mmCIF file of C-alpha atoms in Angstrom:
data_model
loop_
_atom_site.group_PDB
_atom_site.id
_atom_site.type_symbol
_atom_site.label_atom_id
_atom_site.label_comp_id
_atom_site.label_asym_id
_atom_site.label_seq_id
_atom_site.Cartn_x
_atom_site.Cartn_y
_atom_site.Cartn_z
ATOM 1 C CA UNK A 86 0.284 -90.782 45.602
ATOM 2 C CA UNK A 87 -0.625 -88.583 48.584
ATOM 3 C CA UNK A 88 -1.249 -91.560 50.883
ATOM 4 C CA UNK A 89 2.068 -93.174 50.006
ATOM 5 C CA UNK A 90 4.102 -89.956 50.187
ATOM 6 C CA UNK A 91 2.785 -89.260 53.688
ATOM 7 C CA UNK A 92 3.865 -92.729 54.808
ATOM 8 C CA UNK A 93 7.407 -92.294 53.477
ATOM 9 C CA UNK A 94 7.641 -88.734 54.801
ATOM 10 C CA UNK A 95 6.785 -90.036 58.257
ATOM 11 C CA UNK A 96 9.432 -92.746 58.327
ATOM 12 C CA UNK A 97 12.201 -90.946 56.390
ATOM 13 C CA UNK A 98 14.521 -90.327 59.341
ATOM 14 C CA UNK A 99 14.112 -93.880 60.659
ATOM 15 C CA UNK A 100 14.631 -95.306 57.172
ATOM 16 C CA UNK A 101 17.842 -93.322 56.715
ATOM 17 C CA UNK A 102 19.189 -94.430 60.099
ATOM 18 C CA UNK A 103 18.399 -98.125 59.568
ATOM 19 C CA UNK A 104 21.317 -100.386 58.638
ATOM 20 C CA UNK A 105 21.303 -102.168 55.286
ATOM 21 C CA UNK A 106 19.822 -105.620 55.753
ATOM 22 C CA UNK A 107 22.376 -107.490 53.637
ATOM 23 C CA UNK A 108 25.394 -105.223 53.150
ATOM 24 C CA UNK A 109 27.387 -107.828 51.208
ATOM 25 C CA UNK A 110 24.600 -108.235 48.662
ATOM 26 C CA UNK A 111 24.155 -104.463 48.446
ATOM 27 C CA UNK A 112 27.828 -103.946 47.672
ATOM 28 C CA UNK A 113 27.704 -106.672 45.037
ATOM 29 C CA UNK A 114 24.696 -105.024 43.362
ATOM 30 C CA UNK A 115 26.609 -101.749 43.288
ATOM 31 C CA UNK A 116 29.617 -103.482 41.763
ATOM 32 C CA UNK A 117 27.597 -105.290 39.103
ATOM 33 C CA UNK A 118 25.850 -102.053 38.168
ATOM 34 C CA UNK A 119 28.984 -99.945 38.080
ATOM 35 C CA UNK A 120 30.657 -102.471 35.776
ATOM 36 C CA UNK A 121 28.104 -101.390 33.165
ATOM 37 C CA UNK A 122 28.572 -97.639 33.606
ATOM 38 C CA UNK A 123 30.552 -95.258 31.403
ATOM 39 C CA UNK A 124 31.675 -91.748 32.369
ATOM 40 C CA UNK A 125 29.400 -90.138 29.746
ATOM 41 C CA UNK A 126 26.166 -91.862 30.797
ATOM 42 C CA UNK A 127 22.930 -90.098 31.722
ATOM 43 C CA UNK A 128 21.072 -92.142 34.338
ATOM 44 C CA UNK A 129 17.652 -92.088 35.976
ATOM 45 C CA UNK A 130 16.839 -93.587 39.360
ATOM 46 C CA UNK A 131 13.192 -93.762 40.441
ATOM 47 C CA UNK A 132 12.248 -94.490 44.032
ATOM 48 C CA UNK A 133 15.626 -93.091 45.090
ATOM 49 C CA UNK A 134 14.646 -92.709 48.758
ATOM 50 C CA UNK A 135 17.298 -90.933 50.778
ATOM 51 C CA UNK A 136 19.712 -90.974 47.853
ATOM 52 C CA UNK A 137 22.467 -93.238 49.130
ATOM 53 C CA UNK A 138 22.606 -95.476 46.055
ATOM 54 C CA UNK A 139 22.519 -92.594 43.587
ATOM 55 C CA UNK A 140 25.357 -90.908 45.439
ATOM 56 C CA UNK A 141 27.435 -94.086 45.407
ATOM 57 C CA UNK A 142 26.981 -94.314 41.635
ATOM 58 C CA UNK A 143 27.544 -90.612 40.949
ATOM 59 C CA UNK A 144 31.352 -90.768 40.445
ATOM 60 C CA UNK A 145 30.921 -93.338 37.664
ATOM 61 C CA UNK A 146 28.535 -91.434 35.344
ATOM 62 C CA UNK A 147 27.947 -87.944 33.962
ATOM 63 C CA UNK A 148 24.493 -87.229 35.397
ATOM 64 C CA UNK A 149 21.834 -88.898 37.556
ATOM 65 C CA UNK A 150 18.228 -87.689 37.699
ATOM 66 C CA UNK A 151 16.892 -89.202 40.913
ATOM 67 C CA UNK A 152 13.162 -89.186 41.701
ATOM 68 C CA UNK A 153 11.020 -89.998 44.716
ATOM 69 C CA UNK A 154 7.517 -89.189 45.982
ATOM 70 C CA UNK A 155 8.657 -88.214 49.485
ATOM 71 C CA UNK A 156 9.785 -84.662 50.202
ATOM 72 C CA UNK A 157 11.309 -85.806 53.489
ATOM 73 C CA UNK A 158 13.350 -88.519 51.800
ATOM 74 C CA UNK A 159 14.532 -86.063 49.159
ATOM 75 C CA UNK A 160 15.531 -83.513 51.799
ATOM 76 C CA UNK A 161 17.848 -86.098 53.346
ATOM 77 C CA UNK A 162 19.207 -87.010 49.901
ATOM 78 C CA UNK A 163 19.972 -83.380 49.075
ATOM 79 C CA UNK A 164 21.672 -82.922 52.440
ATOM 80 C CA UNK A 165 23.834 -85.983 51.816
ATOM 81 C CA UNK A 166 24.802 -84.684 48.373
ATOM 82 C CA UNK A 167 25.813 -81.314 49.810
ATOM 83 C CA UNK A 168 27.824 -82.939 52.609
ATOM 84 C CA UNK A 169 29.652 -85.155 50.098
ATOM 85 C CA UNK A 170 30.085 -82.302 47.591
ATOM 86 C CA UNK A 171 28.386 -84.310 44.842
ATOM 87 C CA UNK A 172 26.941 -82.058 42.156
ATOM 88 C CA UNK A 173 25.941 -84.387 39.312
ATOM 89 C CA UNK A 174 22.831 -85.847 40.994
ATOM 90 C CA UNK A 175 19.555 -83.915 40.663
ATOM 91 C CA UNK A 176 16.994 -85.020 43.269
ATOM 92 C CA UNK A 177 13.408 -84.281 42.251
ATOM 93 C CA UNK A 178 9.906 -85.127 43.440
ATOM 94 C CA UNK A 179 7.871 -87.218 40.999
ATOM 95 C CA UNK A 180 5.615 -90.264 40.820
ATOM 96 C CA UNK A 181 6.925 -92.794 38.290
ATOM 97 C CA UNK A 182 3.357 -93.561 37.173
ATOM 98 C CA UNK A 183 2.802 -89.928 36.159
ATOM 99 C CA UNK A 184 6.143 -89.017 34.603
ATOM 100 C CA UNK A 185 6.369 -87.740 31.050
ATOM 101 C CA UNK A 186 9.828 -88.625 29.761
ATOM 102 C CA UNK A 187 10.879 -88.370 26.133
ATOM 103 C CA UNK A 188 11.736 -91.637 24.432
ATOM 104 C CA UNK A 189 15.435 -92.459 24.351
ATOM 105 C CA UNK A 190 16.431 -90.004 27.089
ATOM 106 C CA UNK A 191 18.583 -92.223 29.322
ATOM 107 C CA UNK A 192 21.508 -94.617 29.019
ATOM 108 C CA UNK A 193 20.437 -96.430 32.183
ATOM 109 C CA UNK A 194 17.470 -96.522 34.541
ATOM 110 C CA UNK A 195 17.669 -97.825 38.104
ATOM 111 C CA UNK A 196 14.717 -99.019 40.157
ATOM 112 C CA UNK A 197 15.844 -100.579 43.421
ATOM 113 C CA UNK A 198 13.445 -101.830 46.108
ATOM 114 C CA UNK A 199 10.570 -100.111 44.300
ATOM 115 C CA UNK A 200 8.807 -102.289 41.697
ATOM 116 C CA UNK A 201 6.915 -104.221 44.391
ATOM 117 C CA UNK A 202 5.584 -100.875 45.678
ATOM 118 C CA UNK A 203 4.117 -99.856 42.292
ATOM 119 C CA UNK A 204 0.583 -100.775 41.246
ATOM 120 C CA UNK A 205 1.541 -101.484 37.614
ATOM 121 C CA UNK A 206 5.119 -102.827 37.477
ATOM 122 C CA UNK A 207 4.537 -104.264 34.001
ATOM 123 C CA UNK A 208 3.542 -100.813 32.753
ATOM 124 C CA UNK A 209 6.596 -99.326 34.438
ATOM 125 C CA UNK A 210 8.837 -101.815 32.624
ATOM 126 C CA UNK A 211 7.294 -100.728 29.310
ATOM 127 C CA UNK A 212 7.791 -97.064 30.186
ATOM 128 C CA UNK A 213 11.426 -97.609 31.138
ATOM 129 C CA UNK A 214 12.010 -99.437 27.859
ATOM 130 C CA UNK A 215 10.803 -96.374 25.946
ATOM 131 C CA UNK A 216 12.856 -93.969 28.050
ATOM 132 C CA UNK A 217 16.085 -95.840 27.370
ATOM 133 C CA UNK A 218 18.343 -95.315 24.408
ATOM 134 C CA UNK A 219 18.998 -98.363 22.212
ATOM 135 C CA UNK A 220 21.465 -100.520 24.113
ATOM 136 C CA UNK A 221 20.455 -98.923 27.429
ATOM 137 C CA UNK A 222 20.027 -100.921 30.619
ATOM 138 C CA UNK A 223 17.383 -101.248 33.313
ATOM 139 C CA UNK A 224 18.753 -102.321 36.697
ATOM 140 C CA UNK A 225 16.284 -103.415 39.357
ATOM 141 C CA UNK A 226 16.305 -105.146 42.722
ATOM 142 C CA UNK A 227 12.857 -106.309 43.779
ATOM 143 C CA UNK A 228 11.444 -108.082 46.818
ATOM 144 C CA UNK A 229 9.211 -110.879 45.511
ATOM 145 C CA UNK A 230 6.849 -111.569 48.393
ATOM 146 C CA UNK A 231 4.782 -113.894 46.236
ATOM 147 C CA UNK A 232 7.610 -116.439 46.397
ATOM 148 C CA UNK A 233 6.807 -118.012 49.760
ATOM 149 C CA UNK A 234 5.400 -115.149 51.862
ATOM 150 C CA UNK A 235 1.731 -115.190 50.884
ATOM 151 C CA UNK A 236 0.739 -115.231 54.568
ATOM 152 C CA UNK A 237 1.559 -111.520 54.586
ATOM 153 C CA UNK A 238 -1.471 -110.940 52.372
ATOM 154 C CA UNK A 239 -3.590 -111.233 55.511
ATOM 155 C CA UNK A 240 -1.599 -108.641 57.431
ATOM 156 C CA UNK A 241 -0.390 -105.946 55.076
ATOM 157 C CA UNK A 242 -3.817 -104.636 53.982
ATOM 158 C CA UNK A 243 -4.691 -104.020 57.635
ATOM 159 C CA UNK A 244 -1.393 -102.241 58.204
ATOM 160 C CA UNK A 245 -1.943 -100.080 55.140
ATOM 161 C CA UNK A 246 -5.450 -99.155 56.282
ATOM 162 C CA UNK A 247 -4.041 -97.655 59.483
ATOM 163 C CA UNK A 248 -1.040 -96.032 57.769
ATOM 164 C CA UNK A 249 1.597 -98.431 59.099
ATOM 165 C CA UNK A 250 2.718 -99.917 55.768
ATOM 166 C CA UNK A 251 2.704 -98.726 52.146
ATOM 167 C CA UNK A 252 1.027 -100.384 49.180
ATOM 168 C CA UNK A 253 2.833 -103.664 48.438
ATOM 169 C CA UNK A 254 2.618 -106.035 45.457
ATOM 170 C CA UNK A 255 3.000 -109.767 46.047
ATOM 171 C CA UNK A 256 5.174 -110.305 42.995
ATOM 172 C CA UNK A 257 6.672 -113.608 41.973
ATOM 173 C CA UNK A 258 10.155 -113.734 40.516
ATOM 174 C CA UNK A 259 9.074 -115.426 37.292
ATOM 175 C CA UNK A 260 6.351 -112.802 36.784
ATOM 176 C CA UNK A 261 8.910 -110.026 37.266
ATOM 177 C CA UNK A 262 11.160 -111.549 34.622
ATOM 178 C CA UNK A 263 8.117 -111.891 32.376
ATOM 179 C CA UNK A 264 7.355 -108.176 32.708
ATOM 180 C CA UNK A 265 10.860 -107.406 31.482
ATOM 181 C CA UNK A 266 10.910 -109.778 28.537
ATOM 182 C CA UNK A 267 7.380 -108.792 27.498
ATOM 183 C CA UNK A 268 8.514 -105.148 27.443
ATOM 184 C CA UNK A 269 11.299 -106.117 25.021
ATOM 185 C CA UNK A 270 14.291 -106.422 27.351
ATOM 186 C CA UNK A 271 16.943 -109.116 27.256
ATOM 187 C CA UNK A 272 17.979 -110.344 30.714
ATOM 188 C CA UNK A 273 21.759 -110.142 31.151
ATOM 189 C CA UNK A 274 22.028 -110.695 34.911
ATOM 190 C CA UNK A 275 19.547 -112.582 37.111
ATOM 191 C CA UNK A 276 20.720 -112.972 40.714
ATOM 192 C CA UNK A 277 18.817 -113.911 43.862
ATOM 193 C CA UNK A 278 21.029 -113.360 46.917
ATOM 194 C CA UNK A 279 20.402 -114.572 50.452
ATOM 195 C CA UNK A 280 17.007 -116.202 50.923
ATOM 196 C CA UNK A 281 16.193 -115.813 47.231
ATOM 197 C CA UNK A 282 13.197 -113.530 47.702
ATOM 198 C CA UNK A 283 15.014 -110.519 46.263
ATOM 199 C CA UNK A 284 15.532 -110.621 42.502
ATOM 200 C CA UNK A 285 18.321 -108.490 41.055
ATOM 201 C CA UNK A 286 18.118 -107.979 37.295
ATOM 202 C CA UNK A 287 20.198 -106.182 34.696
ATOM 203 C CA UNK A 288 18.067 -105.936 31.560
ATOM 204 C CA UNK A 289 19.230 -104.626 28.194
ATOM 205 C CA UNK A 290 17.256 -102.819 25.501
ATOM 206 C CA UNK A 291 18.468 -104.169 22.157
ATOM 207 C CA UNK A 292 20.324 -101.810 19.864
#
């Protein structure tokens, strides 16, 4: 985790200042997610980055526990929360692969732009399934570089070796869906906006 946290610490300010690549798709993902929220829900977001998504969702739920590995990212998130006077989001440093969460803790778990940066996304899907209450949902948006961008396999390892890029999985969309169904989830929403390389899923844990 130390290697990855240093990378994200280094680029935190630039990341925060960068415009959203597809703002229309981002707003639609927010809308689709918020349609599923209730005011009493306890939510987790892992890989929360600078906190913008958690803060957009905050008015629609009771509590969000938002986690990231980067202290610099979290510092920006906490500053944003203070500036917006949002008090129901708790930003904390943690690595999803090392978290110890009691079964059935959350009504919803969010993992946006993060599963392709995790070494064991299938294991993460199984963990999230356990952490959710019966009927809970897992919302994810994942870049699937394995669907048509395999040429990057020649470049990204070199960039990672010199600290210019983080660890990246070359996931395929059908494999991502397979991770979810194998974990026990039912897919309720499967949307691929824009060029189709990003897969947005809303997955439900059966009651």
